[in-house]
Structure formats: structure tokens, C-alpha cells
């Protein structure tokens, strides 16, 4: 959904990337630093109710994490391990964001339902990423969905931050909307994988049948 913003951010971070490319800093360092920043800010500040500062700091580190891919291209050091590390660190960051806000919901007796919703968002987010990765490893297509990780992070941090500024109802609305969007996305990907698997099975059977027919004719 937010893919159209990628060129804008690429131009925005280009000067920073060029400056970093002249230093010993590696893309993997940026990846790990961004994840550590998100985890530290959300797990330290969300549970004690400092929602806006936690969301603001986490957002800064989320934007910092966007530099790793650009820096890798500039240094010519992109590769499978960098992609693997980035994906793995993203899971830690997601767990920290939703884990931190879940602790805050649990500490507030009026928000126990939202704690369950937050955990549901976390579980769905993990499953959404897993379904795509597993499908790709099997040669199947799962590149569909209403909201991907950037949208999930945007919705969660925006609603948490605005709630910290005192905007009423924004956090429950954000969490419920995220839960619904995540459930829809997970369903879309599972349906897409099912359809692609059936299509590939049909093509395989058709090819086998044609091969057997040609052998008989020969």
C-alpha cells in the first residue's frame, strides 16, 4: 500500500546514504542499530505510559532502518545474508512494539481487551511474514495483502503516539483496525498460496499426462 512512497524516501535519504558510504559503517550495523533502538524505546517507555516519547523515538529508528538497503546498494554489499538479517530484525522490532504496548494495556485494568487485540496483531503480523517466506521457499506466490509491515508499523506507532498526546479513542481504533487489516491480509495470502498451489499441481499433472501420451505415440 505504501510502496509508492519508496522513491520519495530514497531521494530523502540519499544524501545521508552517500555520507555513510564513505565511512566504515556497514548496512548490517544500521539494521541492528535500528532494531535495538526500536526495542529499547518501546520496551522501556510504553509499559510506563510514556506513549508519545516511545513512539517518537521508535519512529526515528524505523526511519533509520530504511537506510540499510540504500547503503548496501551504494557500497555494493547487498546479499542474501543482509536480507535475512533485515527480515529477522524486523520480527524483533515488531515483537517489541506490540509487546511494550501490551504490557501497558495489562497494567491498565480498563484495557485488558486491548491487550488481547494487541497480541492478536503481533501473532497475525508474524504469521503474515511467515506465510510469504514459506510460500516463496516452495516456489509459490504470496505477494498480496491489504497491509504489509510498513502499514502495520505506521498504524501502530501513529495511534500509540497520538494517544500519548491525549487524542481520545485513537488507540482503540488503531488497534482494532490493525487487527482487522492483519486478519484480512493473512487470509488473502493463504488463499493466494492455495490457488497458486492448485494451479501448479494442475500444470504438473497436465505436463505429466502429455509426456505419457507422447511416449505412447512414440
Coordinates of C-alpha atoms in Angstrom, one line a residue:
X1 CA 0.0 0.0 0.0
X2 CA 2.9 2.4 0.8
X3 CA 5.1 1.3 -2.0
X4 CA 4.5 4.5 -3.9
X5 CA 6.4 6.3 -1.1
X6 CA 9.6 4.4 -1.6
X7 CA 11.0 6.7 -4.3
X8 CA 10.4 9.7 -2.1
X9 CA 12.2 8.2 0.9
X10 CA 15.0 7.0 -1.4
X11 CA 15.6 10.6 -2.5
X12 CA 15.2 11.9 1.0
X13 CA 17.8 9.5 2.5
X14 CA 20.2 9.7 -0.5
X15 CA 22.5 12.4 1.0
X16 CA 22.7 10.5 4.3
X17 CA 23.4 7.3 2.5
X18 CA 26.2 8.9 0.4
X19 CA 27.8 10.2 3.6
X20 CA 27.6 6.9 5.3
X21 CA 29.0 5.1 2.3
X22 CA 32.3 7.0 2.9
X23 CA 32.6 5.6 6.4
X24 CA 33.3 2.1 7.8
X25 CA 29.7 1.7 8.8
X26 CA 28.0 -1.3 7.2
X27 CA 24.4 -1.8 6.2
X28 CA 24.2 -4.6 8.8
X29 CA 25.3 -2.2 11.5
X30 CA 22.4 0.1 10.5
X31 CA 20.0 -2.8 10.6
X32 CA 21.0 -3.9 14.1
X33 CA 21.2 -0.3 15.4
X34 CA 17.7 0.5 14.2
X35 CA 16.2 -2.7 15.7
X36 CA 18.0 -2.1 19.1
X37 CA 16.6 1.5 19.1
X38 CA 13.1 0.4 18.4
X39 CA 13.2 -2.4 21.0
X40 CA 14.8 -0.2 23.7
X41 CA 12.4 2.7 23.3
X42 CA 9.2 0.7 23.1
X43 CA 10.0 -1.8 25.9
X44 CA 11.3 0.9 28.2
X45 CA 8.7 3.6 27.6
X46 CA 5.4 2.0 26.6
X47 CA 5.0 -0.1 29.8
X48 CA 5.3 3.0 32.0
X49 CA 2.8 5.0 29.9
X50 CA 5.3 7.3 28.1
X51 CA 3.5 6.5 24.8
X52 CA 4.4 9.6 22.8
X53 CA 8.1 9.7 23.6
X54 CA 8.3 5.9 23.0
X55 CA 6.5 6.2 19.7
X56 CA 8.6 9.2 18.5
X57 CA 11.9 7.6 19.3
X58 CA 10.8 4.3 17.8
X59 CA 9.7 6.1 14.6
X60 CA 13.1 7.7 14.3
X61 CA 14.8 4.4 14.5
X62 CA 12.3 2.9 12.0
X63 CA 13.3 5.6 9.5
X64 CA 17.0 4.9 10.3
X65 CA 16.5 1.3 9.5
X66 CA 15.3 2.3 6.0
X67 CA 18.9 3.3 5.2
X68 CA 20.4 -0.2 5.3
X69 CA 19.1 -1.2 1.9
X70 CA 20.1 2.1 0.3
X71 CA 23.6 1.9 1.9
X72 CA 24.0 -1.7 0.7
X73 CA 23.3 -0.7 -2.9
X74 CA 25.8 2.2 -2.6
X75 CA 28.5 0.1 -1.2
X76 CA 27.7 -2.9 -3.4
X77 CA 27.4 -5.1 -0.4
X78 CA 23.9 -6.3 -0.7
X79 CA 23.4 -10.1 -0.5
X80 CA 21.3 -12.9 0.9
X81 CA 22.6 -12.5 4.5
X82 CA 21.7 -8.8 4.6
X83 CA 18.2 -9.6 3.5
X84 CA 18.0 -12.4 6.0
X85 CA 19.3 -10.2 8.9
X86 CA 16.9 -7.4 8.0
X87 CA 13.9 -9.7 8.0
X88 CA 14.9 -11.3 11.3
X89 CA 15.5 -7.9 13.0
X90 CA 12.1 -6.7 11.7
X91 CA 10.5 -9.6 13.7
X92 CA 12.2 -8.4 16.9
X93 CA 11.1 -4.8 16.3
X94 CA 7.5 -5.9 15.8
X95 CA 7.5 -8.0 18.9
X96 CA 8.9 -5.1 20.9
X97 CA 6.3 -2.6 19.7
X98 CA 3.3 -4.8 20.4
X99 CA 4.9 -6.4 23.5
X100 CA 5.5 -3.0 25.0
X101 CA 2.0 -1.7 24.4
X102 CA 0.5 -5.0 25.6
X103 CA 2.3 -4.6 28.9
X104 CA 0.8 -1.1 29.2
X105 CA -2.7 -2.4 28.4
X106 CA -2.3 -5.1 31.0
X107 CA -1.2 -2.6 33.7
X108 CA -4.3 -0.6 32.9
X109 CA -7.4 -2.6 34.1
X110 CA -9.7 -0.9 31.6
X111 CA -7.7 -2.1 28.7
X112 CA -7.4 -5.9 29.1
X113 CA -9.4 -6.4 25.9
X114 CA -7.0 -4.2 24.0
X115 CA -4.1 -6.3 25.4
X116 CA -5.7 -9.3 23.7
X117 CA -6.2 -7.3 20.5
X118 CA -2.5 -6.2 20.6
X119 CA -1.3 -9.8 21.0
X120 CA -3.6 -10.8 18.1
X121 CA -1.9 -8.1 15.9
X122 CA 1.5 -9.4 16.9
X123 CA 0.6 -13.0 16.1
X124 CA -1.0 -12.1 12.8
X125 CA 2.0 -10.0 11.8
X126 CA 4.4 -12.9 12.5
X127 CA 2.1 -15.3 10.5
X128 CA 1.8 -12.8 7.6
X129 CA 5.6 -12.7 7.2
X130 CA 6.0 -16.4 7.7
X131 CA 3.3 -17.3 5.1
X132 CA 5.1 -15.2 2.5
X133 CA 8.6 -16.5 3.3
X134 CA 7.4 -20.1 3.4
X135 CA 5.4 -19.8 0.2
X136 CA 8.4 -18.3 -1.6
X137 CA 10.6 -21.1 -0.4
X138 CA 8.2 -23.5 -2.0
X139 CA 8.0 -21.6 -5.2
X140 CA 4.5 -20.2 -4.6
X141 CA 3.2 -16.7 -4.8
X142 CA 2.0 -14.9 -1.7
X143 CA 2.8 -11.3 -2.7
X144 CA -0.7 -10.0 -1.9
X145 CA -2.3 -8.4 1.0
X146 CA -4.2 -5.3 2.3
X147 CA -1.5 -4.2 4.8
X148 CA 2.2 -5.2 4.9
X149 CA 4.7 -4.4 7.6
X150 CA 5.2 -0.7 6.8
X151 CA 1.5 -0.1 7.1
X152 CA 1.3 -2.1 10.4
X153 CA 4.2 -0.1 11.9
X154 CA 2.7 3.2 10.7
X155 CA -0.8 2.4 12.1
X156 CA 0.5 1.1 15.4
X157 CA 3.1 3.9 16.1
X158 CA 0.8 6.7 14.9
X159 CA -2.1 5.6 17.1
X160 CA 0.1 5.0 20.1
X161 CA 1.8 8.4 19.7
X162 CA -1.4 10.3 19.2
X163 CA -2.9 8.5 22.3
X164 CA 0.1 9.7 24.3
X165 CA -0.7 13.3 23.2
X166 CA -4.2 12.8 24.6
X167 CA -6.2 12.2 21.4
X168 CA -9.3 10.3 22.6
X169 CA -10.2 6.9 21.1
X170 CA -7.4 6.8 18.6
X171 CA -5.5 3.9 20.2
X172 CA -8.5 1.5 20.4
X173 CA -9.5 2.5 16.8
X174 CA -5.9 1.9 15.6
X175 CA -5.6 -1.4 17.4
X176 CA -8.9 -2.8 16.1
X177 CA -8.3 -1.5 12.6
X178 CA -4.9 -3.1 12.6
X179 CA -6.3 -6.4 13.9
X180 CA -8.9 -6.4 11.2
X181 CA -6.4 -5.5 8.4
X182 CA -3.9 -8.1 9.6
X183 CA -6.6 -10.8 9.6
X184 CA -7.7 -9.9 6.1
X185 CA -4.1 -9.8 4.9
X186 CA -3.3 -13.2 6.4
X187 CA -6.5 -14.7 4.8
X188 CA -5.6 -13.1 1.4
X189 CA -2.1 -14.6 1.4
X190 CA -3.3 -18.1 2.5
X191 CA -6.0 -18.0 -0.3
X192 CA -3.4 -16.9 -2.8
X193 CA -1.0 -19.6 -1.9
X194 CA -3.8 -22.2 -2.1
X195 CA -4.8 -21.0 -5.6
X196 CA -1.2 -21.0 -6.8
X197 CA -0.5 -24.4 -5.4
X198 CA -3.6 -25.8 -7.1
X199 CA -2.6 -24.1 -10.4
X200 CA 0.9 -25.5 -10.2
X201 CA -0.4 -29.0 -9.4
X202 CA -2.8 -28.9 -12.4
X203 CA 0.0 -27.8 -14.7
X204 CA 2.3 -30.5 -13.4
X205 CA -0.4 -33.2 -13.9
X206 CA -1.1 -31.8 -17.4
X207 CA 2.6 -31.9 -18.3
X208 CA 2.9 -35.5 -17.0
X209 CA -0.2 -36.6 -19.0
X210 CA 1.2 -35.0 -22.2
X211 CA 4.6 -36.6 -21.6
X212 CA 3.0 -40.0 -21.1
X213 CA 0.9 -39.6 -24.2
X214 CA 3.9 -38.6 -26.3
X215 CA 5.8 -41.7 -25.1
X216 CA 2.9 -44.0 -26.1
X217 CA 2.7 -42.4 -29.5
X218 CA 6.5 -42.7 -30.0

